Short mmCIF file of C-alpha atoms in Angstrom, two decimals:
data_model
loop_
_atom_site.label_atom_id
_atom_site.label_comp_id
_atom_site.label_asym_id
_atom_site.label_seq_id
_atom_site.Cartn_x
_atom_site.Cartn_y
_atom_site.Cartn_z
CA MET A 476 84.26 397.87 211.59
CA THR A 477 82.69 401.10 212.97
CA LEU A 478 82.41 402.58 209.48
CA LEU A 479 80.91 399.32 208.15
CA ILE A 480 78.55 399.29 211.02
CA ARG A 481 77.37 402.87 210.34
CA GLY A 482 77.19 402.07 206.47
CA PHE A 483 74.76 399.17 207.10
CA ALA A 484 72.69 401.24 209.32
CA SER A 485 72.37 404.16 206.87
CA LEU A 486 71.57 401.81 204.03
CA ALA A 487 68.84 399.90 206.06
CA PHE A 488 67.26 402.99 207.18
CA LEU A 489 67.13 404.55 203.68
CA MET A 490 65.72 401.27 202.28
CA LEU A 491 63.05 401.25 205.21
CA THR A 492 61.89 404.84 204.41
CA PHE A 493 61.66 404.02 200.72
CA THR A 494 59.76 400.89 201.44
CA LEU A 495 57.17 402.91 203.62
CA SER A 496 56.88 405.51 200.80
CA ILE A 497 55.81 403.10 198.17
CA GLY A 498 52.29 402.58 199.35
CA PRO A 499 51.23 406.31 199.50
CA LEU A 500 53.13 407.10 196.41
CA ALA A 501 51.16 404.44 194.39
CA ARG A 502 47.74 405.92 195.84
CA ILE A 503 48.92 409.46 194.86
CA HIS A 504 49.71 408.68 191.25
CA ARG A 505 49.33 405.38 189.12
CA VAL A 506 52.94 405.92 187.62
CA PHE A 507 54.35 404.51 191.02
CA LEU A 508 52.20 401.38 190.84
CA PRO A 509 54.87 399.09 189.60
CA LEU A 510 56.81 399.66 192.73
CA LEU A 511 54.21 397.67 194.59
CA TYR A 512 55.17 394.60 192.83
CA ASN A 513 58.80 394.55 194.32
CA ARG A 514 57.76 396.19 197.70
CA ARG A 515 57.91 392.77 199.67
CA HIS A 516 61.28 391.94 198.17
CA LEU A 517 62.56 395.41 199.19
CA GLY A 518 61.18 394.80 202.67
CA VAL A 519 63.11 391.54 203.00
CA SER A 520 66.17 393.05 201.70
CA THR A 521 65.83 395.77 204.23
CA PHE A 522 65.70 393.21 207.03
CA ILE A 523 68.86 391.49 205.62
CA ILE A 524 70.83 394.70 205.73
CA ALA A 525 69.45 395.52 209.07
CA LEU A 526 70.41 392.16 210.37
CA LEU A 527 73.99 392.51 209.12
CA HIS A 528 74.20 395.87 210.98
CA GLY A 529 72.71 394.15 214.23
CA ALA A 530 75.17 391.31 213.94
CA LEU A 531 78.13 393.36 213.63
CA VAL A 532 77.06 395.60 216.70
CA ILE A 533 76.54 392.49 218.79
CA PHE A 534 79.93 390.88 217.71
CA TRP A 535 81.99 394.24 217.98
CA TYR A 536 80.33 395.67 221.19
CA HIS A 537 78.65 392.84 223.10
CA SER A 538 80.50 389.62 222.51
CA PHE A 539 83.68 389.85 224.60
CA GLY A 540 82.22 390.35 227.97
CA VAL A 541 80.96 387.79 230.58
CA MET A 542 77.21 388.76 229.96
CA ASN A 543 75.12 387.07 227.32
CA PRO A 544 75.38 389.48 224.12
CA ILE A 545 71.43 389.98 224.03
CA GLU A 546 71.25 390.63 227.74
CA SER A 547 74.24 392.95 227.38
CA ILE A 548 72.25 395.12 224.77
CA PHE A 549 69.40 395.62 227.27
CA ASN A 550 71.94 396.30 230.15
CA SER A 551 74.10 398.80 228.04
CA PRO A 552 75.28 401.85 229.98
CA GLY A 553 72.78 404.71 230.30
CA SER A 554 69.22 405.18 231.35
CA TYR A 555 65.74 405.90 229.92
CA GLN A 556 65.45 409.24 231.67
CA LEU A 557 68.18 411.48 230.02
CA SER A 558 68.83 411.89 226.34
CA ALA A 559 72.45 412.33 226.93
CA ASP A 560 72.92 408.64 227.88
CA PHE A 561 69.58 407.21 226.75
CA ARG A 562 69.73 403.40 226.14
CA PHE A 563 69.09 403.43 222.39
CA GLN A 564 70.36 400.06 221.39
CA PRO A 565 67.48 398.09 222.80
CA PHE A 566 65.17 399.90 220.56
CA GLY A 567 67.24 398.81 217.52
CA PHE A 568 67.04 395.20 218.65
CA LEU A 569 63.18 395.50 219.08
CA ALA A 570 63.04 396.87 215.50
CA LEU A 571 65.08 394.10 214.09
CA ALA A 572 62.81 391.56 216.04
CA VAL A 573 59.64 393.01 214.35
CA LEU A 574 61.33 393.16 210.91
CA PHE A 575 62.15 389.43 211.36
CA VAL A 576 58.58 388.48 211.97
CA MET A 577 57.51 390.33 208.87
CA ALA A 578 60.35 388.87 206.68
CA ALA A 579 59.61 385.42 208.00
CA THR A 580 55.87 385.75 207.08
CA SER A 581 56.32 387.59 203.80
CA HIS A 582 55.68 384.48 201.75
CA ASP A 583 52.18 383.93 200.21
CA TYR A 584 51.91 380.74 202.13
CA TRP A 585 51.41 382.86 205.32
CA ASN A 586 49.17 385.40 203.48
CA THR A 587 46.87 382.32 202.65
CA ASN A 588 46.69 380.62 205.82
CA LEU A 589 46.52 383.67 208.06
CA GLY A 590 44.05 385.42 205.92
CA ALA A 591 44.34 388.78 204.20
CA PRO A 592 43.11 390.83 207.00
CA VAL A 593 45.12 389.10 209.71
CA TRP A 594 48.28 389.17 207.42
CA LYS A 595 47.88 392.76 206.73
CA ALA A 596 47.35 393.65 210.37
CA LEU A 597 50.47 391.79 211.18
CA HIS A 598 52.68 393.66 208.56
CA MET A 599 51.36 396.89 209.69
CA GLY A 600 53.86 396.28 212.43
CA VAL A 601 56.43 397.82 210.03
CA TYR A 602 55.44 401.12 211.53
CA ILE A 603 56.06 399.98 214.97
CA ALA A 604 59.55 398.93 213.82
CA TYR A 605 59.87 402.30 212.15
CA LEU A 606 59.14 404.09 215.52
CA PHE A 607 61.74 401.91 217.21
CA VAL A 608 64.30 402.82 214.50
CA ILE A 609 63.62 406.44 214.78
CA VAL A 610 64.07 406.37 218.59
CA HIS A 611 67.21 404.34 218.06
CA ILE A 612 68.84 406.64 215.50
CA ALA A 613 67.76 409.79 217.07
CA PHE A 614 69.03 409.16 220.52
CA GLY A 615 72.10 407.34 219.30
CA ALA A 616 73.05 410.33 217.21
CA MET A 617 72.70 412.77 220.00
CA GLN A 618 75.37 410.89 221.87
CA ASP A 619 78.05 410.65 219.11
CA GLU A 620 78.68 413.78 217.08
CA ALA A 621 80.47 411.73 214.45
CA VAL A 622 76.99 410.55 213.41
CA SER A 623 75.13 413.66 214.00
CA TYR A 624 73.92 413.60 210.28
CA MET A 625 71.80 410.60 211.16
CA PHE A 626 69.42 412.80 213.27
CA ALA A 627 68.96 415.03 210.23
CA LEU A 628 68.41 411.85 208.23
CA ALA A 629 65.81 410.56 210.75
CA LEU A 630 63.91 413.81 210.92
CA GLY A 631 63.81 414.05 206.93
CA SER A 632 62.56 410.58 206.89
CA VAL A 633 59.60 411.31 209.35
CA VAL A 634 58.65 414.45 207.42
CA LEU A 635 58.69 412.58 204.04
CA VAL A 636 56.96 409.49 205.13
CA GLY A 637 54.31 411.49 207.11
CA SER A 638 53.67 413.92 204.38
CA LEU A 639 53.30 411.24 201.60
CA HIS A 640 50.69 409.50 203.90
CA LEU A 641 48.79 412.63 204.59
CA ILE A 642 48.72 413.53 200.89
CA ALA A 643 47.42 410.00 200.05
CA SER A 644 44.77 410.23 202.72
CA PHE A 645 43.42 413.61 201.61
CA LYS A 646 43.49 412.22 198.09
CA GLY A 647 41.42 409.28 198.99
CA GLN A 648 38.78 411.35 200.89
CA TYR A 649 38.47 413.58 197.90
CA THR A 650 38.00 410.86 195.20
CA ASP A 651 35.82 408.49 197.53
CA HIS A 652 32.04 409.06 197.60
CA GLN A 653 31.19 409.31 201.28
CA ILE A 654 27.85 407.94 201.90
CA ASP A 655 26.02 407.29 205.39
CA SER A 656 22.87 405.27 204.86
CA LYS A 657 21.46 401.84 205.45
CA ASN A 658 18.89 402.07 202.27
CA TRP A 659 19.60 401.99 198.61
CA LEU A 660 22.02 404.79 197.69
CA ASP A 661 21.96 407.19 194.77
CA VAL A 662 25.66 407.01 193.88
CA CYS A 663 26.14 408.60 190.71
CA HIS A 664 25.30 409.00 186.87
CA TRP A 665 26.48 405.89 185.11
CA GLN A 666 28.79 408.17 182.83
CA ASP A 667 30.65 409.11 185.80
CA ILE A 668 32.20 405.80 185.81
CA ALA A 669 34.81 405.40 182.99
CA ASN A 670 34.66 402.17 180.91
CA ASP A 671 36.68 399.27 182.41
CA ARG A 672 37.31 401.46 185.62
CA ALA A 673 35.56 402.08 188.82
CA ILE A 674 34.41 404.72 191.26
CA ILE A 675 34.97 403.92 195.00
CA VAL A 676 32.07 404.37 197.45
CA THR A 677 32.73 404.66 201.18
CA VAL A 678 29.60 403.39 203.08
CA ARG A 679 28.88 404.34 206.61
CA GLY A 680 32.46 405.60 206.82
CA GLN A 681 34.13 402.29 206.80
CA GLU A 682 33.17 399.74 204.01
CA ARG A 683 34.71 400.62 200.62
CA VAL A 684 32.80 399.32 197.48
CA ALA A 685 34.08 399.53 193.89
CA ILE A 686 31.53 400.05 191.40
CA PHE A 687 32.86 399.05 187.75
CA ARG A 688 31.55 399.73 184.31
CA TYR A 689 32.83 397.33 181.65
CA GLU A 690 32.12 396.41 178.04
CA SER A 691 30.72 400.02 178.07
CA ASN A 692 27.21 399.03 179.24
CA LYS A 693 27.53 396.69 182.27
CA LEU A 694 27.92 397.69 185.81
CA ALA A 695 29.06 395.46 188.93
CA ALA A 696 29.95 396.28 192.51
CA ILE A 697 32.38 394.25 194.60
CA ALA A 698 34.32 394.90 197.88
CA ASN A 699 37.24 397.15 197.27
CA GLU A 700 39.82 395.09 199.29
CA CYS A 701 41.69 392.33 197.34
CA GLN A 702 41.96 389.04 199.18
CA HIS A 703 45.66 388.75 198.42
CA GLN A 704 47.02 391.73 200.38
CA ASN A 705 44.06 394.05 200.73
CA GLY A 706 45.00 396.01 197.55
CA PRO A 707 42.44 398.62 196.36
CA LEU A 708 40.54 396.79 193.44
CA GLY A 709 38.71 400.08 192.66
CA GLU A 710 41.91 401.61 191.68
CA GLY A 711 42.51 398.73 189.08
CA ARG A 712 40.69 398.03 185.90
CA VAL A 713 38.97 395.36 183.85
CA ILE A 714 41.39 393.28 181.75
CA ASP A 715 40.11 390.41 179.56
CA GLY A 716 36.74 390.50 181.49
CA PHE A 717 38.14 390.27 184.84
CA ILE A 718 38.53 392.93 187.56
CA THR A 719 42.31 393.25 188.18
CA CYS A 720 44.01 394.21 191.39
CA PRO A 721 46.49 397.09 190.51
CA TRP A 722 48.99 395.76 193.20
CA HIS A 723 49.68 392.21 192.17
CA GLY A 724 47.42 391.41 189.26
CA TYR A 725 44.93 389.10 191.13
CA GLN A 726 41.76 388.96 189.16
CA TYR A 727 37.98 388.63 190.11
CA GLN A 728 35.02 387.88 187.96
CA PRO A 729 32.48 390.94 187.97
CA SER A 730 29.46 388.50 188.11
CA ASP A 731 30.16 386.86 191.38
CA GLY A 732 33.49 388.30 192.86
CA CYS A 733 35.34 384.95 192.47
CA SER A 734 38.76 384.49 191.02
CA PRO A 735 39.07 382.25 187.91
CA LYS A 736 39.88 378.73 188.55
CA PRO A 737 42.06 377.25 189.76
CA PHE A 738 42.32 380.33 192.18
CA THR A 739 40.01 380.29 195.08
CA GLU A 740 39.95 384.01 196.30
CA LYS A 741 36.51 385.59 196.72
CA VAL A 742 35.20 388.93 197.64
CA ALA A 743 31.89 390.35 198.71
CA THR A 744 29.39 391.41 196.00
CA TYR A 745 26.73 394.21 196.08
CA GLU A 746 23.48 394.61 194.38
CA LEU A 747 23.10 397.56 192.04
CA LYS A 748 20.06 399.13 190.11
CA LEU A 749 19.42 401.68 187.49
CA ASP A 750 16.80 404.48 187.89
CA GLY A 751 17.06 406.31 184.65
CA ASP A 752 20.66 407.15 184.32
CA ARG A 753 21.42 407.10 187.95
CA VAL A 754 23.40 404.17 189.61
CA TRP A 755 21.86 402.98 192.98
CA LEU A 756 23.64 400.74 195.40
CA ASN A 757 22.47 398.39 198.14
CA PRO A 758 25.03 398.97 200.92
CA LYS A 759 24.42 395.71 202.37
CA PRO A 760 27.37 393.18 201.33
CA LEU A 761 26.47 389.70 200.14
CA PRO A 762 28.51 386.82 201.17
CA ASP A 763 31.89 386.36 199.55
CA GLY A 764 31.51 384.95 196.02
CA THR A 765 27.73 385.39 195.78
CA PRO A 766 26.40 385.70 192.08
CA ARG A 767 24.03 388.58 191.39
CA ALA A 768 22.51 390.10 188.39
CA ILE A 769 24.70 392.31 186.21
CA ILE A 770 23.12 395.61 185.54
CA GLU A 771 23.14 396.66 181.83
CA ILE A 772 22.80 400.14 180.58
CA SER A 773 20.23 399.79 177.66
CA ASN A 774 21.11 403.03 175.79
CA VAL A 775 24.59 402.26 175.37
CA ILE A 776 26.13 400.05 172.72
CA PRO A 777 28.68 397.60 174.16
CA VAL A 778 32.16 397.45 172.95
CA MET A 779 33.23 394.01 172.51
CA GLU A 780 36.87 392.97 172.98
CA PRO A 781 38.56 391.79 169.83
CA ASN A 782 39.57 388.17 169.72
CA ASN A 783 43.09 387.31 170.31
CA VAL A 784 44.62 385.33 167.50
#
């Protein structure tokens, strides 16, 4: 039974580490983007494995006394002062509780009804669960030489996840155009924007705007955050005339930031203008789904997509 408990614990922790690594990996290189499509399923699977570990622990160590098993976890021998007898089991229980909330709200129903910003903020709780797990593993391993390898595993996980997030953050700062102004902004030469791609502009250090060029000679600007799970629209591309999120394929019309019917998602749009070959952006967002004029580059011959037969 002890071997089974430790096996589920190791597997759940490895799966959690991999789940947390998918996001920064996808931002570091596009080759990892397909992993995002299954990140939610991996997260739910991680909870199931962690639940099996927790259920076995409760049954084997806390179900044969006079005390309620959950109460027994929080009153396990030890203290919170000394690492030698630190009460590490409550942190595992708290991590499992956080993972339960995330698994229970992983369906698109909750994403739609809570709204993308609230839903994403709720699911950022995975890092709280991760912190609880690290404390649970580190102090638990210190008290049992038989699982000392878990301490090294926890340390390696922290280094890996932390390094990937730092690399992704530095890459984002390098590729974003940082602009701090309330007036029209001189962003770039239109040729700096690849056809059917975008550049991302960070306005006033907070708002991220994706400026797309498509059909070779058209420009449009929308908010960078997808309404599904706040995916980075500016890292996607234009497919069949629609701005397509690289995370889960949600699409938006360049003209007004609305998803094609019957879908109802909308994002904010921004005004653009051309001064010679320079692209200028009005940093004030228009309300979600607001139509505005599409800027056309007069000295470029548009590339028309072939009709699908």
